[in-house]
Tab-separated table of C-alpha atoms in Angstrom:
chain	number	residue	atom	x	y	z
A	1	MET	CA	0.138	-0.189	-0.213
A	2	SER	CA	1.080	3.659	-0.794
A	3	SER	CA	2.194	5.800	2.177
A	4	PRO	CA	-1.257	8.029	2.138
A	5	ASP	CA	1.291	11.124	2.118
A	6	ALA	CA	2.363	9.929	-1.297
A	7	PRO	CA	0.963	12.691	-4.204
A	8	LEU	CA	-1.756	10.856	-6.500
A	9	ALA	CA	-0.677	10.610	-9.573
A	10	PRO	CA	-2.560	12.758	-11.929
A	11	ALA	CA	-5.802	11.312	-13.684
A	12	ALA	CA	-5.142	10.702	-17.352
A	13	PRO	CA	-7.329	13.057	-19.503
A	14	THR	CA	-10.508	11.772	-20.920
A	15	PRO	CA	-10.952	11.800	-24.944
A	16	GLY	CA	-13.265	14.707	-24.871
A	17	ALA	CA	-10.861	16.887	-23.028
A	18	ARG	CA	-8.065	16.251	-25.506
A	19	GLN	CA	-9.946	16.569	-28.068
A	20	LEU	CA	-11.438	19.633	-26.268
A	21	SER	CA	-7.329	20.739	-25.788
A	22	ARG	CA	-6.582	20.369	-29.902
A	23	GLY	CA	-9.698	22.410	-30.669
A	24	VAL	CA	-8.057	25.585	-28.370
A	25	THR	CA	-4.509	24.340	-29.527
A	26	ALA	CA	-5.976	24.831	-32.866
A	27	THR	CA	-7.587	27.611	-32.910
A	28	TRP	CA	-4.497	29.381	-31.287
A	29	TRP	CA	-2.436	28.719	-34.614
A	30	TYR	CA	-5.020	29.970	-36.642
A	31	THR	CA	-5.190	33.408	-34.542
A	32	ALA	CA	-1.035	33.185	-34.274
A	33	THR	CA	-0.831	32.064	-38.709
A	34	ALA	CA	-3.386	35.536	-39.803
A	35	VAL	CA	-1.359	37.776	-36.814
A	36	ILE	CA	2.336	36.837	-38.689
A	37	PHE	CA	0.328	37.166	-41.981
A	38	PHE	CA	-0.334	40.372	-41.776
A	39	GLU	CA	3.428	41.393	-40.594
A	40	LEU	CA	4.494	39.225	-43.792
A	41	ALA	CA	1.736	40.640	-45.897
A	42	ILE	CA	3.182	44.527	-44.612
A	43	VAL	CA	6.087	43.902	-44.472
A	44	GLY	CA	6.217	42.326	-47.923
A	45	ALA	CA	4.360	45.210	-49.409
A	46	TRP	CA	6.947	47.815	-48.406
A	47	THR	CA	10.142	45.780	-49.540
A	48	VAL	CA	8.301	46.042	-53.238
A	49	ILE	CA	7.376	49.297	-52.929
A	50	THR	CA	10.978	50.782	-51.446
A	51	MET	CA	13.145	48.647	-53.914
A	52	ALA	CA	11.012	50.089	-56.792
A	53	VAL	CA	12.505	53.302	-55.926
A	54	ASP	CA	15.872	52.155	-54.766
A	55	LEU	CA	17.357	48.921	-56.470
A	56	ARG	CA	20.227	48.618	-54.066
A	57	ALA	CA	20.831	45.672	-52.300
A	58	PHE	CA	21.130	47.204	-48.948
A	59	VAL	CA	17.777	47.904	-49.156
A	60	GLY	CA	16.109	44.692	-49.737
A	61	VAL	CA	18.898	43.492	-46.862
A	62	VAL	CA	16.961	45.687	-44.865
A	63	VAL	CA	13.257	46.605	-45.275
A	64	GLY	CA	12.792	42.983	-46.515
A	65	GLY	CA	15.398	40.836	-44.209
A	66	GLY	CA	14.847	43.136	-40.869
A	67	GLY	CA	11.231	42.722	-40.971
A	68	LEU	CA	11.973	38.462	-41.492
A	69	LEU	CA	13.717	39.298	-38.038
A	70	TRP	CA	11.391	41.629	-36.110
A	71	ILE	CA	8.149	39.160	-37.173
A	72	ALA	CA	10.781	36.590	-35.596
A	73	SER	CA	10.949	38.884	-32.585
A	74	THR	CA	7.023	38.898	-32.399
A	75	ILE	CA	6.767	35.570	-31.140
A	76	PRO	CA	8.110	35.099	-27.972
A	77	LEU	CA	5.418	38.489	-27.623
A	78	LEU	CA	2.107	36.237	-29.165
A	79	VAL	CA	3.792	32.797	-26.805
A	80	ASP	CA	2.964	35.771	-23.500
A	81	TYR	CA	0.060	36.478	-24.691
A	82	ARG	CA	-1.460	32.713	-25.052
A	83	HIS	CA	-0.944	32.698	-21.667
A	84	ARG	CA	-1.985	36.455	-20.740
A	85	LEU	CA	-4.495	34.756	-18.552
A	86	ASP	CA	-3.091	32.263	-16.799
A	87	ALA	CA	-0.091	35.367	-15.913
A	88	GLU	CA	0.671	37.541	-13.185
A	89	PRO	CA	-1.125	41.051	-13.900
A	90	GLY	CA	1.306	43.579	-16.120
A	91	VAL	CA	3.372	43.690	-18.464
A	92	ARG	CA	7.049	41.484	-17.757
A	93	TRP	CA	9.093	43.964	-19.064
A	94	ALA	CA	12.814	41.732	-18.477
A	95	ARG	CA	11.675	39.000	-20.623
A	96	LEU	CA	10.462	41.269	-23.374
A	97	VAL	CA	12.813	43.828	-23.808
A	98	VAL	CA	14.659	42.029	-26.276
A	99	PRO	CA	11.911	41.760	-28.927
A	100	LEU	CA	11.261	45.145	-27.619
A	101	LEU	CA	14.529	46.377	-28.698
A	102	VAL	CA	14.466	44.200	-32.648
A	103	ALA	CA	11.590	46.275	-33.213
A	104	VAL	CA	13.016	49.647	-32.301
A	105	ALA	CA	15.787	48.826	-34.346
A	106	TYR	CA	14.587	48.024	-37.663
A	107	GLY	CA	11.507	50.327	-37.247
A	108	ILE	CA	15.384	52.700	-37.207
A	109	ALA	CA	16.585	51.069	-39.761
A	110	ALA	CA	13.601	50.611	-42.264
A	111	GLY	CA	12.189	54.326	-41.740
A	112	ALA	CA	15.447	55.439	-42.586
A	113	VAL	CA	15.826	53.455	-46.099
A	114	ALA	CA	12.718	53.811	-46.994
A	115	GLY	CA	11.981	57.372	-45.993
A	116	SER	CA	8.228	56.576	-43.859
A	117	TRP	CA	7.843	57.671	-39.988
A	118	GLN	CA	4.798	55.492	-40.688
A	119	LEU	CA	7.216	52.340	-41.227
A	120	MET	CA	9.463	53.357	-38.421
A	121	LEU	CA	6.480	53.755	-36.280
A	122	MET	CA	4.811	50.075	-37.530
A	123	PRO	CA	7.349	47.591	-35.485
A	124	ILE	CA	7.410	49.327	-32.495
A	125	ALA	CA	3.764	49.646	-32.273
A	126	GLN	CA	2.787	46.100	-33.794
A	127	SER	CA	5.196	44.866	-30.613
A	128	LEU	CA	3.745	47.468	-28.208
A	129	VAL	CA	0.043	45.821	-28.992
A	130	LEU	CA	0.763	42.395	-28.015
A	131	LEU	CA	2.321	42.903	-25.289
A	132	ASN	CA	0.454	41.412	-22.200
A	133	TRP	CA	-1.362	44.933	-20.700
A	134	PRO	CA	-3.395	45.275	-17.530
A	135	ARG	CA	-7.471	45.045	-18.164
A	136	GLY	CA	-8.261	48.528	-20.095
A	137	VAL	CA	-4.927	49.975	-20.902
A	138	ARG	CA	-4.877	47.737	-24.123
A	139	TYR	CA	-7.809	48.954	-25.649
A	140	ARG	CA	-5.778	52.651	-25.188
A	141	VAL	CA	-2.972	51.729	-26.482
A	142	VAL	CA	-4.678	50.795	-30.052
A	143	ILE	CA	-6.035	53.555	-30.363
A	144	ALA	CA	-2.713	55.964	-29.397
A	145	VAL	CA	-1.201	53.726	-31.905
A	146	THR	CA	-3.247	54.122	-34.322
A	147	ILE	CA	-4.011	57.567	-34.633
A	148	ALA	CA	-0.216	57.698	-34.371
A	149	MET	CA	0.036	55.957	-37.341
A	150	ILE	CA	-2.907	58.209	-39.500
A	151	CYS	CA	-0.746	61.211	-38.629
A	152	LEU	CA	2.672	60.099	-39.674
A	153	ALA	CA	0.810	58.464	-43.137
A	154	VAL	CA	-0.290	62.683	-43.634
A	155	VAL	CA	3.216	63.136	-43.042
A	156	ASP	CA	4.903	60.444	-45.830
A	157	SER	CA	1.951	61.628	-48.775
A	158	THR	CA	3.617	64.897	-48.124
A	159	VAL	CA	6.792	63.166	-49.040
A	160	ASP	CA	8.214	63.037	-52.835
A	161	VAL	CA	8.521	59.378	-53.344
A	162	ALA	CA	4.386	59.438	-52.873
A	163	ASP	CA	4.938	61.245	-56.187
A	164	GLU	CA	6.822	57.894	-57.435
A	165	ILE	CA	5.460	54.888	-55.859
A	166	PRO	CA	1.762	53.796	-54.806
A	167	LEU	CA	1.825	54.005	-51.223
A	168	LEU	CA	-1.638	53.908	-50.459
A	169	PHE	CA	-1.623	49.769	-49.682
A	170	PRO	CA	1.001	49.826	-47.589
A	171	ILE	CA	0.226	52.868	-45.896
A	172	ALA	CA	-3.726	51.650	-45.462
A	173	TYR	CA	-2.913	48.386	-44.047
A	174	THR	CA	-0.123	49.707	-41.761
A	175	VAL	CA	-2.989	52.113	-40.112
A	176	LEU	CA	-5.151	48.755	-40.213
A	177	LEU	CA	-2.475	46.489	-38.469
A	178	PRO	CA	-2.833	47.563	-35.239
A	179	ILE	CA	-6.752	46.949	-35.224
A	180	MET	CA	-6.303	43.093	-37.639
A	181	THR	CA	-4.103	42.353	-34.999
A	182	VAL	CA	-6.384	42.965	-31.911
A	183	SER	CA	-9.550	41.621	-33.337
A	184	SER	CA	-7.470	38.063	-34.147
A	185	LEU	CA	-6.171	38.082	-31.045
A	186	TRP	CA	-10.129	39.413	-28.816
A	187	TRP	CA	-11.047	36.128	-30.851
A	188	TRP	CA	-8.833	33.810	-29.060
A	189	ASP	CA	-10.022	35.250	-25.871
A	190	VAL	CA	-12.844	34.808	-26.187
A	191	LEU	CA	-12.832	31.136	-26.997
A	192	ILE	CA	-10.170	30.417	-23.525
A	193	THR	CA	-12.773	32.382	-21.438
A	194	LEU	CA	-16.195	30.396	-22.771
A	195	ASP	CA	-14.210	27.214	-22.502
A	196	ARG	CA	-13.492	28.443	-18.958
A	197	ALA	CA	-16.794	28.905	-17.797
A	198	ARG	CA	-17.567	25.435	-19.093
A	199	ALA	CA	-15.154	24.263	-16.566
A	200	SER	CA	-16.120	26.299	-14.601
A	201	GLU	CA	-20.055	24.882	-15.019
A	202	SER	CA	-19.189	21.517	-14.878
A	203	ARG	CA	-17.141	21.576	-11.148
A	204	LEU	CA	-19.915	23.936	-10.489
A	205	ALA	CA	-22.909	21.263	-11.334
A	206	ALA	CA	-20.192	17.981	-9.575
A	207	THR	CA	-20.348	19.970	-6.348
A	208	GLN	CA	-23.890	21.098	-6.286
A	209	GLU	CA	-24.705	17.492	-6.690
A	210	ARG	CA	-21.976	15.743	-4.112
A	211	LEU	CA	-23.454	18.557	-1.643
A	212	ARG	CA	-27.567	17.019	-2.934
A	213	VAL	CA	-26.378	13.559	-1.797
A	214	ALA	CA	-24.076	14.644	1.162
A	215	THR	CA	-27.761	16.912	2.442
A	216	ASP	CA	-30.054	13.793	2.103
A	217	VAL	CA	-27.458	11.737	4.005
A	218	HIS	CA	-26.916	14.039	6.654
A	219	ASP	CA	-30.212	14.363	6.894
A	220	LEU	CA	-31.176	10.519	6.942
A	221	GLN	CA	-28.511	9.952	9.376
A	222	GLY	CA	-28.864	12.170	12.007
A	223	HIS	CA	-33.053	12.157	12.675
A	224	HIS	CA	-32.157	8.158	12.723
A	225	LEU	CA	-29.528	8.896	15.223
A	226	GLN	CA	-31.551	11.205	17.544
A	227	VAL	CA	-33.674	8.897	17.513
A	228	VAL	CA	-31.675	5.838	18.663
A	229	ALA	CA	-29.969	8.213	21.231
A	230	LEU	CA	-33.287	9.307	22.860
A	231	GLN	CA	-34.523	5.448	23.011
A	232	LEU	CA	-31.048	4.389	24.427
A	233	GLU	CA	-31.486	6.748	27.036
A	234	LEU	CA	-35.077	6.201	28.208
A	235	ALA	CA	-33.953	2.278	28.266
A	236	GLU	CA	-31.111	3.312	30.424
A	237	ARG	CA	-33.257	5.133	32.507
A	238	LEU	CA	-35.880	2.639	32.744
A	239	MET	CA	-33.684	-0.164	33.062
A	240	PRO	CA	-33.317	-0.037	36.916
A	241	GLN	CA	-36.759	0.006	37.695
A	242	ASP	CA	-38.758	-2.132	34.162
A	243	ALA	CA	-36.793	-4.563	32.870
A	244	ALA	CA	-38.795	-5.415	30.037
A	245	ALA	CA	-39.978	-1.604	29.329
A	246	GLY	CA	-36.026	-0.683	29.179
A	247	MET	CA	-35.273	-4.026	26.727
A	248	GLU	CA	-38.373	-2.482	24.668
A	249	GLN	CA	-36.264	0.573	24.561
A	250	LEU	CA	-33.336	-1.381	23.556
A	251	ARG	CA	-35.832	-3.315	20.708
A	252	ALA	CA	-36.774	-0.313	19.229
A	253	ALA	CA	-33.225	1.520	19.358
A	254	ARG	CA	-31.616	-1.919	17.366
A	255	ALA	CA	-35.438	-1.370	14.756
A	256	SER	CA	-34.282	2.568	14.543
A	257	VAL	CA	-30.766	1.404	13.528
A	258	ASP	CA	-32.240	-1.220	11.150
A	259	ASP	CA	-34.445	1.768	9.533
A	260	ALA	CA	-31.270	4.144	8.449
A	261	ARG	CA	-28.868	1.431	7.104
A	262	GLN	CA	-32.052	0.234	4.929
A	263	GLY	CA	-32.827	4.036	4.334
A	264	THR	CA	-29.182	4.869	3.735
A	265	ARG	CA	-29.326	1.638	1.388
A	266	ASP	CA	-32.317	2.897	-0.572
A	267	LEU	CA	-31.137	6.461	-1.489
A	268	ALA	CA	-27.592	4.783	-2.718
A	269	LEU	CA	-30.037	2.606	-4.586
A	270	ARG	CA	-32.423	5.560	-5.909
A	271	PHE	CA	-28.656	7.522	-7.572
A	272	ARG	CA	-27.657	4.177	-8.771
A	273	SER	CA	-30.978	2.543	-10.225
A	274	VAL	CA	-31.723	3.828	-13.953
A	275	PRO	CA	-33.526	2.473	-16.419
A	276	LEU	CA	-31.340	0.254	-18.466
A	277	GLY	CA	-32.511	2.210	-21.493
A	278	ASP	CA	-30.941	5.263	-19.566
A	279	GLU	CA	-28.547	4.006	-19.200
A	280	ILE	CA	-27.850	3.372	-22.471
A	281	ALA	CA	-28.641	6.425	-23.969
A	282	ASN	CA	-26.059	8.237	-21.014
A	283	ALA	CA	-23.153	5.974	-22.357
A	284	ARG	CA	-24.338	6.702	-26.249
A	285	ASP	CA	-24.552	10.794	-24.694
A	286	LEU	CA	-20.792	10.633	-22.650
A	287	LEU	CA	-19.020	8.552	-25.886
A	288	ARG	CA	-20.663	11.115	-28.275
A	289	ALA	CA	-19.530	14.063	-26.182
A	290	ALA	CA	-16.231	12.512	-26.130
A	291	GLY	CA	-15.733	12.725	-29.965
A	292	LEU	CA	-16.812	9.238	-30.869
A	293	GLU	CA	-19.164	8.141	-33.167
A	294	VAL	CA	-21.287	6.598	-31.748
A	295	GLU	CA	-24.461	3.794	-32.704
A	296	ALA	CA	-26.812	2.529	-29.796
A	297	VAL	CA	-29.305	-0.171	-30.120
A	298	ILE	CA	-31.935	0.067	-27.473
A	299	PRO	CA	-34.993	-1.966	-27.859
A	300	ALA	CA	-37.965	-1.007	-26.552
A	301	ASP	CA	-38.418	-2.378	-23.646
A	302	ALA	CA	-35.051	-2.821	-22.855
A	303	ASP	CA	-36.645	-1.569	-19.012
A	304	GLU	CA	-36.848	-4.731	-18.452
A	305	ALA	CA	-33.718	-6.466	-18.853
A	306	PRO	CA	-31.641	-6.613	-15.503
A	307	ALA	CA	-30.757	-3.097	-14.784
A	308	ALA	CA	-28.650	-4.006	-11.182
A	309	ALA	CA	-26.727	-6.606	-13.158
A	310	LEU	CA	-26.367	-4.555	-16.359
A	311	GLY	CA	-26.266	-1.217	-15.243
A	312	PRO	CA	-22.389	-1.346	-13.613
A	313	VAL	CA	-21.533	-3.617	-16.779
A	314	ILE	CA	-22.644	-0.319	-18.999
A	315	ARG	CA	-20.587	1.581	-17.091
A	316	GLU	CA	-17.771	0.582	-16.293
A	317	THR	CA	-17.403	-0.639	-20.055
A	318	THR	CA	-17.747	3.089	-21.065
A	319	THR	CA	-15.492	3.968	-18.976
A	320	ASN	CA	-12.756	1.354	-20.978
A	321	VAL	CA	-13.990	3.162	-24.175
A	322	LEU	CA	-12.931	6.384	-22.863
A	323	ARG	CA	-10.040	5.449	-21.021
A	324	HIS	CA	-7.920	2.423	-22.973
A	325	GLY	CA	-9.986	2.675	-26.355
A	326	GLY	CA	-8.432	5.711	-28.133
A	327	GLY	CA	-10.495	4.918	-31.675
A	328	HIS	CA	-12.950	7.348	-32.806
A	329	ARG	CA	-16.814	4.446	-32.908
A	330	ALA	CA	-18.408	2.608	-30.604
A	331	ARG	CA	-21.446	0.504	-31.342
A	332	LEU	CA	-23.498	-0.292	-28.388
A	333	VAL	CA	-26.438	-3.019	-28.851
A	334	LEU	CA	-28.738	-4.537	-25.973
A	335	VAL	CA	-30.930	-7.494	-27.347
A	336	ARG	CA	-33.135	-9.964	-26.086
A	337	ALA	CA	-32.104	-13.497	-26.425
A	338	GLY	CA	-34.693	-16.271	-25.171
A	339	ASP	CA	-34.212	-16.091	-21.373
A	340	ALA	CA	-31.399	-13.966	-21.266
A	341	TRP	CA	-30.066	-10.412	-22.207
A	342	ARG	CA	-26.834	-10.173	-24.134
A	343	TYR	CA	-25.175	-6.337	-24.210
A	344	THR	CA	-22.451	-5.496	-26.620
A	345	ILE	CA	-19.977	-3.013	-26.349
A	346	SER	CA	-17.499	-2.355	-29.472
A	347	ASN	CA	-15.080	0.141	-30.519
A	348	ASP	CA	-12.140	0.766	-33.000
A	349	ALA	CA	-9.084	0.073	-31.010
A	350	VAL	CA	-6.069	2.238	-32.089
A	351	GLY	CA	-2.728	0.859	-31.847
A	352	ASP	CA	-1.683	-2.993	-31.034
A	353	ALA	CA	-2.804	-2.951	-27.177
A	354	PRO	CA	-3.455	-6.363	-25.452
A	355	GLN	CA	-7.344	-7.190	-25.070
A	356	ASP	CA	-6.351	-6.912	-21.363
A	357	ALA	CA	-5.635	-3.487	-21.134
A	358	ALA	CA	-8.829	-2.703	-19.524
A	359	GLY	CA	-6.909	-4.339	-16.694
A	360	SER	CA	-9.563	-4.527	-13.290
A	361	GLY	CA	-11.874	-3.075	-15.141
A	362	LEU	CA	-12.529	-6.679	-16.485
A	363	ASP	CA	-11.971	-8.529	-13.940
A	364	GLY	CA	-14.453	-6.578	-11.614
A	365	ILE	CA	-17.094	-7.276	-14.477
A	366	ARG	CA	-16.518	-10.676	-14.801
A	367	ARG	CA	-17.181	-10.586	-10.928
A	368	ARG	CA	-20.334	-8.807	-10.932
A	369	ILE	CA	-21.439	-11.472	-14.127
A	370	ASP	CA	-20.877	-14.466	-12.092
A	371	GLU	CA	-22.801	-13.427	-8.917
A	372	ALA	CA	-25.620	-12.984	-11.660
A	373	HIS	CA	-25.150	-16.154	-13.674
A	374	GLY	CA	-24.236	-14.809	-16.722
A	375	THR	CA	-21.146	-15.006	-19.728
A	376	LEU	CA	-18.789	-12.119	-20.726
A	377	ASP	CA	-16.878	-12.804	-24.011
A	378	VAL	CA	-14.190	-10.208	-25.261
A	379	GLY	CA	-12.361	-10.587	-28.008
A	380	ARG	CA	-10.464	-8.739	-30.801
A	381	GLU	CA	-10.131	-9.158	-34.790
A	382	ALA	CA	-8.450	-6.847	-36.922
A	383	GLU	CA	-8.900	-3.400	-35.608
A	384	GLU	CA	-11.806	-3.865	-32.719
A	385	PHE	CA	-12.328	-4.172	-29.744
A	386	THR	CA	-15.330	-5.782	-28.169
A	387	VAL	CA	-16.971	-6.913	-24.756
A	388	THR	CA	-20.732	-8.819	-24.753
A	389	VAL	CA	-21.918	-9.957	-21.641
A	390	THR	CA	-24.986	-12.554	-21.760
A	391	VAL	CA	-26.854	-12.607	-18.160
A	392	PRO	CA	-30.289	-14.524	-17.671
A	393	ALA	CA	-33.820	-12.505	-17.672
A	394	HIS	CA	-34.344	-13.608	-14.007
A	395	ALA	CA	-31.121	-12.322	-12.584
A	396	GLU	CA	-32.743	-9.663	-10.646
A	397	GLU	CA	-34.416	-11.944	-8.727
A	398	ALA	CA	-31.497	-14.592	-8.942
A	399	ARG	CA	-29.459	-12.137	-6.866
């Protein structure tokens, strides 16, 4: 046995949690790719237009090559932004000083070569927009840099170079870069907020259910224990004077204890005893929520099947599919075969996992089925793993 002080191993995430994590990660890559694409498009436009006027090689190196280096420096800013909800409030300047210095150096060099004040401010403004500003500060930064870019665009339009090359595209998109970047990151913030709200709602629902069960148990046990305490106290007082009356109170206390035990069993049964049709429907919905394609065959008379024998089997096999299956499809079938009920669950297991991958889960199912005088068959053909359970139709009465 492990030490009570030993830390518990973290539970493996379910396929549903893994699928949600993959979805969040994919959305982040879409967001980051969009921001980097905006930056590449603007750097490319400024490079082409600048070299159209000045064909010297160093112009392309400064504006284009330096732009690629600056875009690479924004990646740490994006990574830092991804974890902004987990980070402490404020900007961690010590970690971001290098990307900001790269933005300043590129802005000064590229702006001087291209003769554009707007290009000089653009990398600095973009890097500032990507910082993890405290709540309420970021939108002010975006408004400020956008206004500054517009003003510098007006200044650039007065220089001589504006008559020789079309500056409308780079000027317009440079002005819009902070707004487009913030729009993309805003969608990411919304997704993360919704995901955390969903997780909090699930935890709250589980907590409320546990509280409800605890309240029912407390009310039941508290009532009976109070009655037993009064009966024992009365028996203690009656024993010296009237032994028969005292024994009667002891028998009443014993009956109250039996009532409490039976009430506790009934309470537990009320939470466990679900019609078998609902059990299969719940298993189907759970597997679908985990991202599997599920086919379920539920006969009209499914509730007549022995729920006490098959209900735990359905729950355990569903858990095994979630934990050990790793596939994409599952099939649940309940049929009546003469004087017996047969339940089959199959899934497309991935890899070369052995048939006993479920470990103690299948052992527990086998013990339950043996008690119900049923049979358990486990098989694997190609990439499909199947568990078939057969129990007598009168298994409820037999137990």
